[in-house]
Every structure is written in structure tokens, then in C-alpha cells.
Coordinates of C-alpha atoms and ligand atoms in Angstrom, one line a residue:
M1 CA -45.1 15.0 -5.7
A2 CA -41.4 15.8 -4.9
K3 CA -39.5 17.7 -7.4
I4 CA -35.8 16.8 -7.4
T5 CA -32.9 18.5 -9.1
L6 CA -29.9 16.1 -9.7
P7 CA -26.3 17.3 -9.9
D8 CA -26.3 17.3 -13.7
G9 CA -29.2 19.6 -13.6
S10 CA -31.9 17.2 -14.7
I11 CA -35.3 17.3 -12.9
L12 CA -37.1 14.0 -11.5
E13 CA -40.6 14.0 -10.2
V14 CA -41.3 11.3 -7.6
A15 CA -44.1 10.6 -5.1
D16 CA -43.8 12.4 -1.8
G17 CA -42.2 10.2 0.8
T18 CA -40.1 8.3 -1.6
T19 CA -36.7 7.7 0.1
V20 CA -33.4 8.5 -1.4
A21 CA -32.6 4.8 -1.8
Q22 CA -35.6 4.4 -3.9
L23 CA -34.8 7.4 -6.0
A24 CA -31.2 6.0 -6.6
E25 CA -32.8 2.7 -7.6
Q26 CA -34.9 4.9 -10.1
I27 CA -31.9 6.4 -11.4
G28 CA -30.0 3.2 -11.9
P29 CA -29.4 -0.1 -10.2
G30 CA -25.7 0.5 -10.4
L31 CA -25.9 3.8 -8.4
A32 CA -28.3 2.2 -6.0
K33 CA -25.8 -0.5 -5.2
A34 CA -23.0 2.0 -4.8
A35 CA -24.9 4.5 -2.9
V36 CA -24.0 4.9 0.8
A37 CA -25.6 8.2 1.8
A38 CA -26.9 11.4 0.0
K39 CA -26.7 15.1 0.1
I40 CA -30.1 16.8 0.4
N41 CA -29.8 20.6 -0.3
G42 CA -26.1 20.3 0.6
H43 CA -26.7 18.4 3.9
L44 CA -25.5 14.8 4.2
A45 CA -28.4 12.4 5.1
D46 CA -29.3 8.6 5.3
L47 CA -30.5 6.8 2.1
S48 CA -33.5 6.0 4.1
T49 CA -34.6 9.7 4.4
P50 CA -37.9 10.4 2.7
I51 CA -38.1 13.3 0.1
S52 CA -40.7 15.8 -0.2
G53 CA -41.2 19.1 -1.8
E54 CA -38.3 20.6 -3.8
A55 CA -34.9 19.3 -3.3
A56 CA -31.4 19.3 -4.8
I57 CA -30.2 15.7 -4.2
Q58 CA -26.6 14.3 -4.9
I59 CA -26.2 10.5 -4.2
I60 CA -23.0 9.9 -2.4
T61 CA -20.9 6.8 -3.0
V62 CA -17.6 5.7 -1.4
K63 CA -15.8 7.2 -4.5
D64 CA -16.7 10.7 -2.9
N65 CA -14.6 11.7 0.1
E66 CA -17.7 12.4 2.0
G67 CA -19.0 8.8 1.2
L68 CA -15.7 7.4 2.4
E69 CA -16.2 9.4 5.6
V70 CA -19.7 8.1 6.1
M71 CA -18.4 4.5 5.5
R72 CA -15.5 5.0 8.0
H73 CA -17.7 6.6 10.7
S74 CA -20.2 3.7 10.3
C75 CA -17.1 1.3 11.1
A76 CA -16.6 3.3 14.1
H77 CA -20.0 2.3 15.4
I78 CA -19.2 -1.2 14.3
M79 CA -15.9 -1.4 16.2
A80 CA -17.7 0.1 19.3
E81 CA -20.2 -2.7 19.3
A82 CA -17.4 -5.2 18.9
I83 CA -15.5 -3.8 21.9
C84 CA -18.7 -3.7 24.0
R85 CA -19.3 -7.4 23.1
I86 CA -15.9 -8.3 24.4
W87 CA -15.9 -5.9 27.4
P88 CA -19.4 -5.2 28.3
A89 CA -18.3 -2.7 30.9
T90 CA -17.2 -0.3 28.1
K91 CA -18.5 3.1 28.3
L92 CA -18.5 4.8 24.7
V93 CA -17.4 8.3 24.4
Y94 CA -16.9 9.7 21.0
G95 CA -16.1 8.3 17.6
P96 CA -15.2 10.5 14.7
T97 CA -13.2 10.0 11.5
V98 CA -9.7 11.0 11.0
E99 CA -7.6 10.9 7.7
D100 CA -7.7 7.2 6.3
G101 CA -9.8 6.1 9.2
F102 CA -11.7 6.5 12.5
Y103 CA -11.2 6.2 16.1
Y104 CA -13.6 5.7 19.2
D105 CA -12.7 6.9 22.7
V106 CA -13.7 4.4 25.2
D107 CA -13.7 4.4 29.1
L108 CA -12.7 0.9 30.0
D109 CA -10.5 0.2 33.1
E110 CA -9.1 -2.8 31.5
P111 CA -6.4 -1.9 28.9
I112 CA -7.0 -3.0 25.4
R113 CA -3.8 -4.4 23.9
P114 CA -2.6 -4.9 20.3
S115 CA -3.0 -8.5 21.0
D116 CA -6.7 -7.9 21.4
F117 CA -7.0 -6.3 18.0
E118 CA -7.7 -9.6 16.1
R119 CA -10.5 -10.5 18.4
I120 CA -12.1 -7.0 17.9
E121 CA -11.7 -7.5 14.1
Q122 CA -13.4 -10.9 14.3
Q123 CA -16.4 -9.5 16.0
M124 CA -16.5 -6.6 13.5
T125 CA -16.3 -9.0 10.6
E126 CA -19.3 -10.9 12.0
I127 CA -21.2 -7.8 12.5
V128 CA -20.5 -6.7 8.8
K129 CA -21.5 -10.1 7.4
A130 CA -24.8 -10.2 9.2
D131 CA -25.8 -7.2 7.0
R132 CA -27.7 -5.4 9.7
P133 CA -29.5 -2.0 8.5
F134 CA -28.6 1.1 10.4
V135 CA -31.7 2.5 11.6
R136 CA -32.3 6.1 12.8
R137 CA -34.6 7.1 15.8
E138 CA -35.2 10.7 16.8
M139 CA -36.3 12.1 20.1
T140 CA -36.3 15.5 21.7
R141 CA -33.3 16.8 23.7
A142 CA -35.3 16.4 26.9
E143 CA -36.2 12.9 26.0
A144 CA -32.7 11.9 24.9
L145 CA -31.2 13.5 28.2
K146 CA -33.7 11.3 30.4
K147 CA -32.8 8.2 28.4
L148 CA -29.1 8.7 28.9
A149 CA -29.2 10.3 32.3
A150 CA -26.8 7.7 33.7
D151 CA -24.2 8.1 31.0
K152 CA -22.1 11.2 31.7
Y153 CA -20.4 11.1 28.4
K154 CA -23.4 10.8 26.1
T155 CA -25.1 13.4 28.2
D156 CA -22.2 15.8 27.6
N157 CA -22.5 15.0 23.8
I158 CA -26.1 15.9 23.8
N159 CA -25.4 19.1 25.7
R160 CA -22.9 19.9 23.0
A161 CA -25.3 19.1 20.1
D162 CA -26.6 22.2 18.3
S163 CA -29.9 20.6 17.2
E164 CA -33.1 20.3 19.4
V165 CA -33.8 16.9 17.7
I166 CA -31.4 14.1 19.0
S167 CA -30.9 11.0 16.9
F168 CA -30.0 7.5 17.8
Y169 CA -28.7 4.9 15.4
S170 CA -28.9 1.2 16.0
H171 CA -27.7 -1.6 13.8
G172 CA -29.3 -4.8 15.0
D173 CA -31.2 -5.4 18.1
H174 CA -28.3 -5.1 20.7
F175 CA -26.5 -2.0 19.8
E176 CA -27.7 1.6 19.7
D177 CA -25.5 5.0 19.9
L178 CA -26.3 8.4 20.1
C179 CA -25.2 10.1 16.8
R180 CA -26.0 12.8 14.3
G181 CA -25.4 10.5 11.3
P182 CA -25.6 9.7 8.6
H183 CA -24.4 6.2 8.1
V184 CA -24.3 3.5 5.4
P185 CA -27.6 1.7 4.9
S186 CA -26.4 -1.5 6.3
T187 CA -23.2 -3.0 8.1
A188 CA -22.4 -4.9 4.9
K189 CA -21.5 -1.6 3.2
A190 CA -19.1 -0.6 6.0
G191 CA -16.1 -1.8 3.8
F192 CA -13.0 -3.6 5.0
A193 CA -11.6 -2.5 8.2
K194 CA -8.7 -3.0 10.5
V195 CA -7.9 -2.0 14.1
M196 CA -4.6 -0.1 13.9
S197 CA -3.6 1.0 17.3
V198 CA -4.6 2.2 20.8
A199 CA -3.4 5.2 22.8
G200 CA -4.4 7.1 26.0
A201 CA -6.4 10.3 25.5
Y202 CA -7.9 12.6 28.2
W203 CA -11.6 13.2 28.0
H204 CA -11.9 16.6 26.0
G205 CA -8.1 16.8 25.9
D206 CA -8.2 17.9 29.6
P207 CA -5.3 16.4 31.7
T208 CA -7.4 16.7 34.9
Q209 CA -10.1 14.4 33.5
K210 CA -9.9 10.6 33.2
M211 CA -7.5 9.1 30.8
L212 CA -9.7 7.3 28.1
Q213 CA -8.5 4.6 25.5
R214 CA -8.6 5.8 21.9
V215 CA -8.8 2.9 19.5
Y216 CA -8.0 3.8 16.0
G217 CA -9.1 1.9 12.9
T218 CA -8.8 2.3 9.2
A219 CA -11.5 1.2 6.6
W220 CA -11.5 1.0 2.9
P221 CA -14.2 0.0 0.3
T222 CA -12.2 -3.1 -1.1
Q223 CA -10.0 -5.6 0.4
K224 CA -7.4 -4.4 -2.2
Q225 CA -7.5 -0.8 -1.1
L226 CA -7.1 -1.9 2.5
D227 CA -4.2 -4.1 1.5
D228 CA -2.6 -1.3 -0.6
Y229 CA -3.0 1.2 2.4
L230 CA -1.3 -1.2 4.8
H231 CA 1.4 -1.7 2.2
R232 CA 2.0 2.0 2.0
L233 CA 2.2 2.3 5.8
D234 CA 4.8 -0.5 5.8
E235 CA 6.6 1.2 3.0
A236 CA 6.5 4.5 5.0
R237 CA 8.0 2.8 8.0
R238 CA 10.8 1.3 5.8
R239 CA 11.3 4.8 4.3
D240 CA 11.4 6.6 7.6
H241 CA 13.8 9.5 6.9
R242 CA 15.2 9.4 10.5
L243 CA 16.5 5.8 9.8
L244 CA 17.7 6.3 6.4
G245 CA 19.3 9.5 7.3
K246 CA 21.5 7.8 10.0
Q247 CA 22.1 4.7 7.7
L248 CA 23.3 6.8 4.7
D249 CA 25.2 9.4 7.0
L250 CA 23.0 12.4 5.8
F251 CA 22.1 14.2 9.0
S252 CA 21.8 13.8 12.7
F253 CA 20.5 15.3 15.9
D254 CA 22.2 15.7 19.3
E255 CA 20.8 16.4 22.8
A256 CA 23.1 19.4 22.7
G257 CA 20.5 21.0 20.5
P258 CA 17.2 19.5 20.5
G259 CA 15.2 20.0 17.3
F260 CA 18.4 21.5 15.6
A261 CA 19.6 19.4 12.8
F262 CA 23.2 18.6 12.0
I263 CA 23.4 18.1 8.2
H264 CA 26.4 15.9 7.3
A265 CA 28.6 16.1 4.3
K266 CA 26.4 13.9 2.1
G267 CA 23.4 15.8 3.3
M268 CA 24.9 19.0 2.2
I269 CA 25.6 17.7 -1.3
I270 CA 21.8 17.2 -1.6
W271 CA 21.2 20.5 0.0
N272 CA 23.4 22.5 -2.3
A273 CA 22.2 20.6 -5.4
I274 CA 18.7 21.8 -4.4
V275 CA 20.0 25.4 -3.7
D276 CA 21.8 25.6 -7.0
F277 CA 18.7 24.5 -8.9
W278 CA 16.6 26.9 -6.8
R279 CA 18.9 29.9 -7.6
G280 CA 18.9 29.2 -11.3
V281 CA 15.0 29.1 -11.5
H282 CA 14.6 32.2 -9.3
N283 CA 17.2 34.0 -11.5
R284 CA 15.3 33.1 -14.5
Y285 CA 12.1 34.3 -13.0
G286 CA 13.6 37.7 -12.1
Y287 CA 14.3 37.4 -8.5
E288 CA 17.3 38.9 -6.6
E289 CA 18.7 37.5 -3.5
I290 CA 19.5 39.0 -0.1
R291 CA 20.6 37.8 3.2
T292 CA 19.6 39.5 6.5
P293 CA 20.8 38.9 10.1
I294 CA 19.3 36.3 12.3
I295 CA 19.6 38.3 15.5
L296 CA 17.8 41.6 15.6
N297 CA 16.8 44.1 18.2
E298 CA 13.7 43.3 20.2
Q299 CA 12.2 46.6 19.2
L300 CA 12.0 45.5 15.6
W301 CA 9.8 42.6 16.6
H302 CA 7.4 45.0 18.6
R303 CA 7.2 47.0 15.4
S304 CA 6.4 43.9 13.0
G305 CA 3.7 42.5 15.5
H306 CA 5.6 39.3 16.1
W307 CA 6.0 40.4 19.8
D308 CA 2.3 40.6 20.3
N309 CA 1.4 37.4 18.2
Y310 CA 4.3 35.0 18.2
K311 CA 6.5 35.8 21.4
E312 CA 6.0 32.2 22.7
N313 CA 7.7 30.8 19.8
M314 CA 10.7 33.1 19.8
Y315 CA 14.2 32.8 21.2
F316 CA 15.6 36.0 22.9
T317 CA 19.2 37.0 24.0
R318 CA 20.9 40.0 25.7
F319 CA 24.1 41.8 25.0
D320 CA 25.4 45.4 25.5
D321 CA 22.4 46.0 27.8
A322 CA 19.9 45.5 25.0
S323 CA 17.4 42.7 24.2
Y324 CA 17.5 40.9 21.0
A325 CA 15.4 38.2 19.3
I326 CA 16.5 35.3 17.0
K327 CA 14.4 35.8 14.0
P328 CA 11.4 33.4 13.6
M329 CA 10.7 34.9 10.0
N330 CA 12.7 36.9 7.5
C331 CA 10.1 39.5 6.7
P332 CA 11.1 42.5 9.2
G333 CA 14.8 42.1 7.7
G334 CA 13.4 42.3 4.4
C335 CA 11.4 45.4 5.2
L336 CA 14.6 47.1 6.6
V337 CA 16.4 46.3 3.3
Y338 CA 13.5 47.8 1.3
K339 CA 13.7 51.0 3.3
T340 CA 17.4 51.6 2.8
R341 CA 16.5 53.6 -0.3
Q342 CA 13.6 55.2 -2.2
H343 CA 11.4 53.2 -4.7
S344 CA 9.4 54.0 -7.8
Y345 CA 6.6 52.2 -9.5
R346 CA 9.2 51.9 -12.3
E347 CA 11.0 49.2 -10.7
F348 CA 7.9 47.1 -9.6
P349 CA 7.5 44.4 -9.3
M350 CA 10.5 43.9 -7.2
R351 CA 11.1 40.2 -6.2
V352 CA 13.5 39.7 -3.4
A353 CA 14.5 36.1 -2.2
E354 CA 16.1 35.0 0.9
L355 CA 17.3 31.5 2.1
G356 CA 16.7 32.7 5.6
L357 CA 17.7 30.8 8.8
V358 CA 14.8 31.0 11.2
H359 CA 14.4 29.7 14.7
R360 CA 11.0 28.8 16.2
H361 CA 10.5 27.3 19.6
E362 CA 8.2 24.2 18.9
A363 CA 7.2 22.1 21.9
S364 CA 9.5 19.2 22.5
G365 CA 6.7 16.6 22.1
V366 CA 5.9 17.7 18.4
M367 CA 9.5 17.1 17.2
H368 CA 9.9 14.6 14.6
G369 CA 13.2 14.2 12.7
L370 CA 13.6 16.8 9.9
F371 CA 9.8 17.2 9.7
R372 CA 9.5 19.3 12.8
V373 CA 12.6 21.2 13.8
R374 CA 13.2 24.4 15.8
Q375 CA 15.8 25.8 13.3
F376 CA 15.3 25.7 9.6
T377 CA 16.1 27.4 6.4
Q378 CA 13.1 28.9 4.7
D379 CA 13.1 29.4 0.8
D380 CA 11.6 32.8 1.4
A381 CA 10.8 35.7 -0.9
H382 CA 8.9 39.0 -0.8
I383 CA 7.4 40.7 -3.8
F384 CA 6.7 44.5 -3.6
C385 CA 4.3 45.6 -6.3
T386 CA 1.3 47.7 -7.1
P387 CA -2.3 46.4 -6.7
E388 CA -2.6 46.0 -10.5
Q389 CA 0.3 43.8 -10.4
I390 CA -0.9 41.3 -7.9
E391 CA -2.6 38.9 -10.5
S392 CA 0.5 38.6 -12.8
E393 CA 2.8 38.1 -9.9
I394 CA 0.7 35.3 -8.5
I395 CA 0.6 33.7 -11.8
G396 CA 4.4 33.9 -11.9
V397 CA 4.7 32.3 -8.4
I398 CA 2.4 29.6 -9.4
E399 CA 4.4 28.7 -12.6
L400 CA 7.7 28.8 -10.7
T401 CA 6.3 26.7 -7.9
F402 CA 5.0 24.0 -10.3
E403 CA 8.4 24.0 -12.2
I404 CA 10.2 23.4 -9.0
Y405 CA 7.8 20.6 -7.8
K406 CA 7.9 18.7 -11.0
A407 CA 11.6 18.7 -11.1
F408 CA 11.5 16.5 -8.0
G409 CA 9.0 14.3 -9.6
F410 CA 5.9 15.7 -7.7
E411 CA 3.0 15.8 -10.2
D412 CA 0.1 15.4 -7.8
F413 CA -0.7 18.9 -6.1
H414 CA -3.7 20.7 -5.0
L415 CA -4.3 24.4 -3.9
E416 CA -6.2 26.0 -1.2
L417 CA -7.3 29.6 -1.1
S418 CA -8.1 31.1 2.2
T419 CA -10.1 34.3 2.3
K420 CA -11.1 37.2 4.6
P421 CA -11.5 36.2 8.2
E422 CA -13.9 38.1 10.6
K423 CA -11.0 39.7 12.3
H424 CA -8.9 41.5 9.7
I425 CA -7.2 44.7 9.0
G426 CA -7.2 46.5 5.6
S427 CA -10.3 47.9 3.8
D428 CA -12.9 45.6 2.1
E429 CA -11.8 47.2 -1.1
I430 CA -8.1 46.0 -1.0
W431 CA -9.3 42.5 0.5
E432 CA -11.7 42.2 -2.5
T433 CA -9.1 43.2 -5.2
A434 CA -6.6 41.0 -3.7
T435 CA -8.9 38.0 -3.3
N436 CA -10.2 38.5 -7.0
A437 CA -6.6 38.6 -8.2
L438 CA -5.7 35.4 -6.5
K439 CA -9.0 33.7 -7.8
E440 CA -8.4 35.1 -11.3
A441 CA -4.7 34.0 -11.4
L442 CA -6.0 30.4 -10.4
R443 CA -8.8 30.6 -13.1
R444 CA -6.3 31.9 -15.8
K445 CA -4.0 28.8 -15.0
A446 CA -7.0 26.5 -15.1
I447 CA -6.2 25.4 -11.6
E448 CA -8.7 23.8 -9.5
Y449 CA -8.6 24.7 -5.9
K450 CA -10.4 24.4 -2.6
I451 CA -11.7 27.6 -0.9
N452 CA -11.3 28.0 2.9
E453 CA -13.9 30.8 3.5
G454 CA -12.7 33.1 6.3
D455 CA -9.5 31.2 6.9
G456 CA -7.0 33.9 5.8
A457 CA -4.6 35.6 8.1
F458 CA -5.8 38.8 9.7
Y459 CA -3.5 40.6 7.3
G460 CA -4.3 39.1 3.8
P461 CA -5.6 36.2 2.0
K462 CA -3.5 33.4 0.9
I463 CA -2.8 30.3 -1.3
D464 CA -1.3 27.2 -0.1
F465 CA 0.3 24.5 -2.1
H466 CA -0.1 20.8 -1.2
I467 CA 1.8 17.9 -2.8
R468 CA 1.3 14.1 -2.6
D469 CA 4.4 12.0 -2.3
C470 CA 4.7 8.5 -3.8
L471 CA 3.0 7.0 -0.8
K472 CA -0.1 9.4 -1.4
R473 CA 0.8 11.3 1.8
S474 CA -0.2 15.0 1.5
W475 CA 2.4 17.8 2.4
Q476 CA 1.7 21.4 2.7
L477 CA 4.9 23.0 1.1
G478 CA 4.4 26.4 -0.6
T479 CA 2.4 29.5 0.3
I480 CA 1.6 32.8 -1.1
Q481 CA 0.5 35.3 1.2
L482 CA -0.7 38.8 0.6
D483 CA 0.0 41.2 3.5
F484 CA -1.7 44.7 4.1
S485 CA -0.2 45.1 7.4
M486 CA 3.6 44.9 7.2
P487 CA 4.2 47.8 4.8
A488 CA 2.2 50.1 7.0
R489 CA 3.9 49.0 10.2
F490 CA 7.2 49.7 8.6
G491 CA 6.3 52.8 6.7
L492 CA 7.2 51.3 3.3
V493 CA 6.4 53.4 0.4
Y494 CA 6.9 53.9 -3.3
T495 CA 6.4 56.9 -5.6
D496 CA 3.5 56.1 -8.0
K497 CA 2.8 57.5 -11.5
D498 CA 1.0 60.5 -10.0
N499 CA 4.0 61.3 -7.9
T500 CA 2.4 60.5 -4.7
E501 CA 3.7 58.0 -2.0
K502 CA 1.8 54.9 -1.6
P503 CA 2.4 51.7 0.4
P504 CA 3.3 48.7 -1.9
V505 CA 1.7 45.5 -2.0
M506 CA 3.7 43.0 -0.1
I507 CA 3.6 39.2 -1.1
H508 CA 5.3 36.7 1.0
R509 CA 5.9 33.4 -0.6
A510 CA 7.8 30.1 -0.1
V511 CA 8.0 27.2 -2.4
L512 CA 9.6 24.4 -0.5
G513 CA 8.9 25.9 2.9
S514 CA 11.7 24.5 5.1
F515 CA 14.8 23.1 3.5
E516 CA 15.2 20.6 6.3
R517 CA 11.7 19.4 6.2
F518 CA 11.8 19.1 2.3
I519 CA 15.0 17.2 2.4
G520 CA 13.1 14.8 4.9
I521 CA 10.2 14.5 2.5
L522 CA 12.6 13.7 -0.4
I523 CA 14.4 11.0 1.6
E524 CA 11.0 9.2 2.1
H525 CA 9.6 10.0 -1.4
Y526 CA 12.6 8.5 -3.1
G527 CA 13.3 5.9 -0.2
A528 CA 16.7 7.5 -0.3
S529 CA 17.1 6.2 -3.9
F530 CA 17.9 9.8 -5.1
P531 CA 17.7 10.8 -8.8
L532 CA 21.1 11.2 -10.4
W533 CA 21.3 15.1 -9.9
L534 CA 20.6 14.8 -6.3
A535 CA 22.6 11.6 -5.3
P536 CA 25.5 12.4 -3.0
E537 CA 27.7 9.9 -4.7
Q538 CA 26.6 9.5 -8.2
V539 CA 29.0 6.8 -9.5
R540 CA 31.3 4.3 -7.9
I541 CA 34.0 2.6 -9.8
L542 CA 34.5 -1.0 -8.9
P543 CA 37.8 -2.6 -9.9
I544 CA 37.6 -6.4 -10.3
S545 CA 41.1 -6.8 -8.8
E546 CA 44.1 -4.8 -8.0
K547 CA 45.3 -5.2 -11.5
T548 CA 42.7 -2.7 -12.7
N549 CA 43.1 -0.1 -9.9
D550 CA 45.3 2.1 -12.1
Y551 CA 42.7 1.9 -14.9
A552 CA 39.9 2.7 -12.3
R553 CA 41.8 5.8 -11.3
Q554 CA 41.9 6.9 -14.8
V555 CA 38.1 6.4 -15.3
E556 CA 37.5 8.3 -11.9
A557 CA 39.7 11.2 -13.2
R558 CA 37.6 11.4 -16.4
L559 CA 34.3 11.4 -14.3
K560 CA 35.6 14.1 -12.1
G561 CA 36.7 16.1 -15.0
A562 CA 33.1 15.9 -16.2
K563 CA 32.1 17.2 -12.6
L564 CA 30.3 13.7 -11.6
R565 CA 30.5 12.9 -7.9
C566 CA 32.3 9.5 -7.8
G567 CA 34.6 7.3 -6.0
C568 CA 36.5 4.1 -6.3
D569 CA 36.1 1.0 -4.1
F570 CA 39.7 -0.4 -3.8
S571 CA 38.9 -2.8 -1.0
N572 CA 40.2 -6.4 -1.2
E573 CA 36.7 -7.7 -1.3
K574 CA 35.2 -9.7 -4.1
I575 CA 33.6 -7.8 -6.8
A576 CA 30.2 -9.3 -5.7
A577 CA 30.6 -7.7 -2.4
K578 CA 31.5 -4.5 -3.7
I579 CA 28.3 -4.4 -5.9
A580 CA 26.2 -5.6 -3.0
R581 CA 27.6 -2.8 -0.8
A582 CA 26.9 -0.2 -3.6
H583 CA 23.4 -1.3 -4.1
S584 CA 22.8 -1.1 -0.3
E585 CA 24.1 2.6 -0.3
R586 CA 21.7 3.2 -3.2
L587 CA 24.5 4.2 -5.6
P588 CA 22.9 5.2 -9.0
Y589 CA 25.7 3.8 -11.1
M590 CA 28.3 1.1 -10.6
L591 CA 31.1 1.0 -13.1
V592 CA 32.8 -2.4 -12.9
V593 CA 36.3 -2.5 -14.7
G594 CA 38.4 -5.4 -15.4
P595 CA 41.1 -6.2 -17.8
K596 CA 38.8 -6.3 -20.7
E597 CA 37.3 -2.8 -20.0
A598 CA 40.8 -1.5 -19.6
Q599 CA 41.9 -2.7 -22.9
S600 CA 38.8 -1.2 -24.7
N601 CA 38.7 2.1 -22.7
S602 CA 35.1 1.1 -21.5
V603 CA 33.2 0.5 -18.4
N604 CA 30.6 -2.1 -17.5
V605 CA 27.5 -0.4 -16.1
R606 CA 25.2 -1.4 -13.5
V607 CA 22.0 0.6 -12.6
R608 CA 20.7 0.8 -9.1
G609 CA 17.9 -1.5 -8.6
G610 CA 18.6 -3.5 -11.7
Q611 CA 20.2 -6.8 -12.5
E612 CA 21.5 -6.3 -16.0
N613 CA 24.9 -4.9 -16.9
K614 CA 26.0 -3.2 -20.1
T615 CA 29.4 -2.2 -21.6
V616 CA 29.8 1.1 -23.0
G617 CA 32.8 3.5 -23.8
I618 CA 33.6 5.9 -21.2
D619 CA 32.5 8.9 -23.4
E620 CA 29.1 7.4 -24.0
F621 CA 28.7 6.8 -20.4
L622 CA 29.5 10.4 -19.7
S623 CA 27.2 11.7 -22.3
I624 CA 24.2 9.6 -21.0
A625 CA 24.9 10.5 -17.4
G626 CA 25.3 14.2 -18.4
R627 CA 21.9 14.2 -20.1
I628 CA 20.1 12.4 -17.1
I629 CA 21.5 15.1 -14.8
A630 CA 20.8 18.0 -17.0
D631 CA 17.2 16.7 -17.5
K632 CA 16.8 15.9 -13.8
E633 CA 15.5 12.6 -14.9
I634 CA 14.1 10.2 -12.1
D635 CA 14.6 7.1 -14.3
L636 CA 18.2 6.0 -14.4
A637 CA 17.7 3.5 -17.3
F638 CA 20.6 3.2 -19.5
Ligands
ZN701 ZN1 -22.6 7.6 14.1
ZN702 ZN1 7.6 37.2 4.8

């Protein structure tokens, strides 16, 4: 008998040789139907795998990320067969999954064009409909090498495999591919797929090798999920911050400074609104703010370690016969400020923020609007504290970070903790204290997180914050990073209770990361329909005709007195045209004023995106708008 432990801890006994699929059937027909693969003692496996002895088994469905990946990878096989059916000369190279989908690299001299995608999809649909089982066949490495001797790509794949048993998967009689697996039990379970794009890719990313064709696809468990995904992609194209930024006059780029953003007046209004809010929150959380120079002597960067580890990304300049670097990070400047006086444990924790302008030389190929730039403003801070204070400081940073994200309407975030890598500095003891403090802080805040074992920086463990925008795209924004290296490099000390000098714990942290990039994310997240507190122009007054221009000016003066950002549209156009223009510029509020409003000291309010209008007194409008701004409400409803 095989003894099986299920994820809920219950134990099931089945005959040796029972397959995972049969086990799923025994647990419940619903689960058996949904199952696509299994985890046996932590390893992914096919449902057809026989079980024996003692095993911990988890049935995987497409609701699990791993199940989704198995499904998508199975689609890669199906797409490969479809391509081979259409172009029999195709040589298959490698077909892994990527976020939201998969690709297959193929060696085929005839170019695959977007106009071919439909043909490929038709073949895929046929294969899926045929409901053919995925069947695993194993052989020794030597047998596999002999079988594929004529195929240099697959031979290379075998040589790279770490197992002595090499497996092949077929689905149907005419298609077999070398693969480690697992796969869904049959092609009918491969979901709903679409071929997305094709691009050139060198074999092993090596430009001296042949250029292959990389065909990308996406796959989802249901047609609806596929449609939703395609809709999100469309929406993302429509919201592209580079287009909206130009259309709404927020920022630009010029070849005079590739990767250096020019922020226009309207963009600066958004920028400054974020800075004001950011300062207010940091003030409340006990931060002080400094500013350090952007050009500093090269020697400083030798001392900080950036010269050895980061030189390729730095800009340099020379004057007065000395070499200087333009700062890629704010930390060394922060250390110099710390060193200007003595410190005692009594003043710890010391939280020092800096909106620091940094320059990092990114390759020109990776530049992408505000998302990837060479000059940006980091919302940096350094916390100096004792080892005992790490945990409470981390909790403080987490609370501050969540408060800031929520103000922008980001509610969906996840955290990742990266721990001690093999190559590291600092004693095991300090690593353990620090890592435990990070874990304990996360536990006390009841935050679920992913651990990336061994993925910390060589100088300390870190926590990264990721958010999801309204299109479900994930962005890494914030980071908390402990540093056991820099205080020693700069000889930073504080006087402890026992009157001895000790190096402080240094915590680097950023919440938004880069202001430029964050504003790019906001533009796409909101589709440039900014909440009232961020909108460059919050209200526009639209007089119906010249006769009410004077009243419009009076209303404008009242609004400006209440610190609302507003203007009047005195053009000669009809009121409908004025309204249409304000809508297209994504104005939150339009106040239409005619003789009736002038007489009753009121305004006729239209809300962005809405059809209705409502007449209210000026005072009432001011009080509602004031509340929406103060509460940072996303909803403009009146
Ligand atoms: Zn495979
Ligand atoms: Zn730093």
C-alpha cells in the first residue's frame, strides 16, 4: 500500500501503483476534473505518475500558479506541433513559459509573419479539440543522445539537462518533443491560447549564433480569462504613458539628453502634489530631510564600493585637475552628513530622508519613457539605529509605505524577503538578528510574503514591495535594505549605553523608488484621469456665452481663493464644444455658468466621465471639492 499525506494533513492509503489521477478521482470528481498536474514530495509531476511508498501529494489545478504554468507550457508543445505542421522544415529549439504565456524558439528560414498567426491558432485549436493525451517516455542519456544525434539543438538541451533519465513527451502519433515535463494530461486541458508576436532571438542569446524566431503565445484556463487579458493589453496600449504624457503636455524627451526626462509645467503640478503629500507623511513618521550634492569626488566612490561594483553605470567628470562622479545613489552623501557630528544611542533611531537626484547609465536599448530613464529622483531615506531597533523600524517603514500606496489607490501588493547569499560580509550573528527582525516585523503585521533564499545583497537582507495596478501588472516600487557594510566603510559610529563606540545599523529604504517612473505608472494606472488632488487642472469654468464671462471670472476668483487649480474657457465656441474639450483633457470638474447660475450664485457641475449635471451653490461646490481633495478620494462623484 502507498501512504499519502494530503496538504490538509489527512492520510490516505491506496494500492501501490495507483496514479495521481486515480487518487484525485478518489478524493473527488470535481478535483479530478480540475487537476492538471501534481506535486509529489515537493516536485511537480504528471497526473499519470504512479505512486508507491510514502508520499506527500498536492493536486495542482489551473488555480495554482504552477498549474497555470504547466498548462501554458503544454500549449507551447501544441503550438510547436502546429508550426511544424505548417512548416515541416521547422527545427524546434526551446519552449519555456514567461509571465502570462510562453514562447517557442524555432529555427526556420522562412519568416513567420503576424498574418500567419491565425493559421497557427487554427491548427492549435484542432489539436486541443482532438483531446490527445500527453504521454511520457523515458530513456537513458546515451539513448536520447543517439536518438537525437542529428538535431544539434535538442542534443544541446540533453547536454544541459541535469538528470540521467531523459524524458520525451508526445501528444498524438505525430509529435514528440524532448522535455522534462510535467504537462496537462491531455491537449483538451491546455486552455485557450492565442499567438501574440514573433521576434528574432539568437541561440543562447549569443550574437555569433544563428538568429532564431521566437514565437510568443498566451494561454488562459477559460475563453473569458483570455478575452479579459487581451482587453487589458489593449487598455495598456491605450494608456501608454508616453502617448498620454505628450497628449496632455506632462513631460517630454529630447535627443539632447537620451533617457533624461523634461517634466513640463502640468507634470510638475503632479510631481509637487506627490512631494507635498510625501513630506507630510514622512514628517508624521519622524523623518528629517536633507539634500546632498550630485557631484562628488571619485575617491568617495572608491570608499563606498561603488567604484568596484557599479562603475559601468556611473557618469564621471573632471575639473580642477580632479576626477568626480555624478552620484548613482544617495547613500555616501548621507554618510558624510552623519559624520559631521557625534552621535549617541539616545538620538536613535535617526531617520534621514532625501529626495535625491541620481544618474545611472542604462543601455540605450532598455530605455522606455519614464519607466526606464538615466536620471531620476529617488525618494530615499537612511535610518541609523541599534540592532534592537531594527524590528520596530521595519514595522514603521512598512506602515508608512502601505499608507502611501493606499493614498494612490493601490490596494493589491505583495512583499518579498531576500536572505543571506553565499557571498556576503558581516557575521552570521548579525545576519541572523537582522533577518529574524525582518521576519518578525512581517509576522507582527500579519503580512504574507515570499522568501527568496540567498537572494539578498552581499551587505544585508532586504524586503521588496510590489504593487499591482488596475491592469493587474506588477511593479516593484519600494525596498527596505539592511546594510552591514557601509557604516564600516565610512567609519560611522555612535556612543552606546556602555560608553563604547559602535557602528550603527544602516537601513536604506525607498517607497516610490523613482519619482519619474512612479508618475509613469500613475499615468497608466489612472489612464491620465487623475484623482482630484493630483489633477494638474482640477476645475474648468465654462461660460455659456460672453454675457457670463464676468460671472465666470468671479467664480474663478472664489475657486483660486480656495486654492483650487482652475481656469476659464473664454473661447467663442459653443458650450458643447467646450465641454467636449474639457472631457478630452480629462478635467475632473467642469462648471458651466449661464445667466441662471449668475443670478443664483451657483454653478452647473459636470463630472469627468459622467453625463449628468447638477446645479449647486458655489460654497457647496467648494466644500465638496475640498473634502474630496483632503481625503484623496479617487471617486469624483458629486
Ligand atoms: Zn514540455
Ligand atoms: Zn542608501
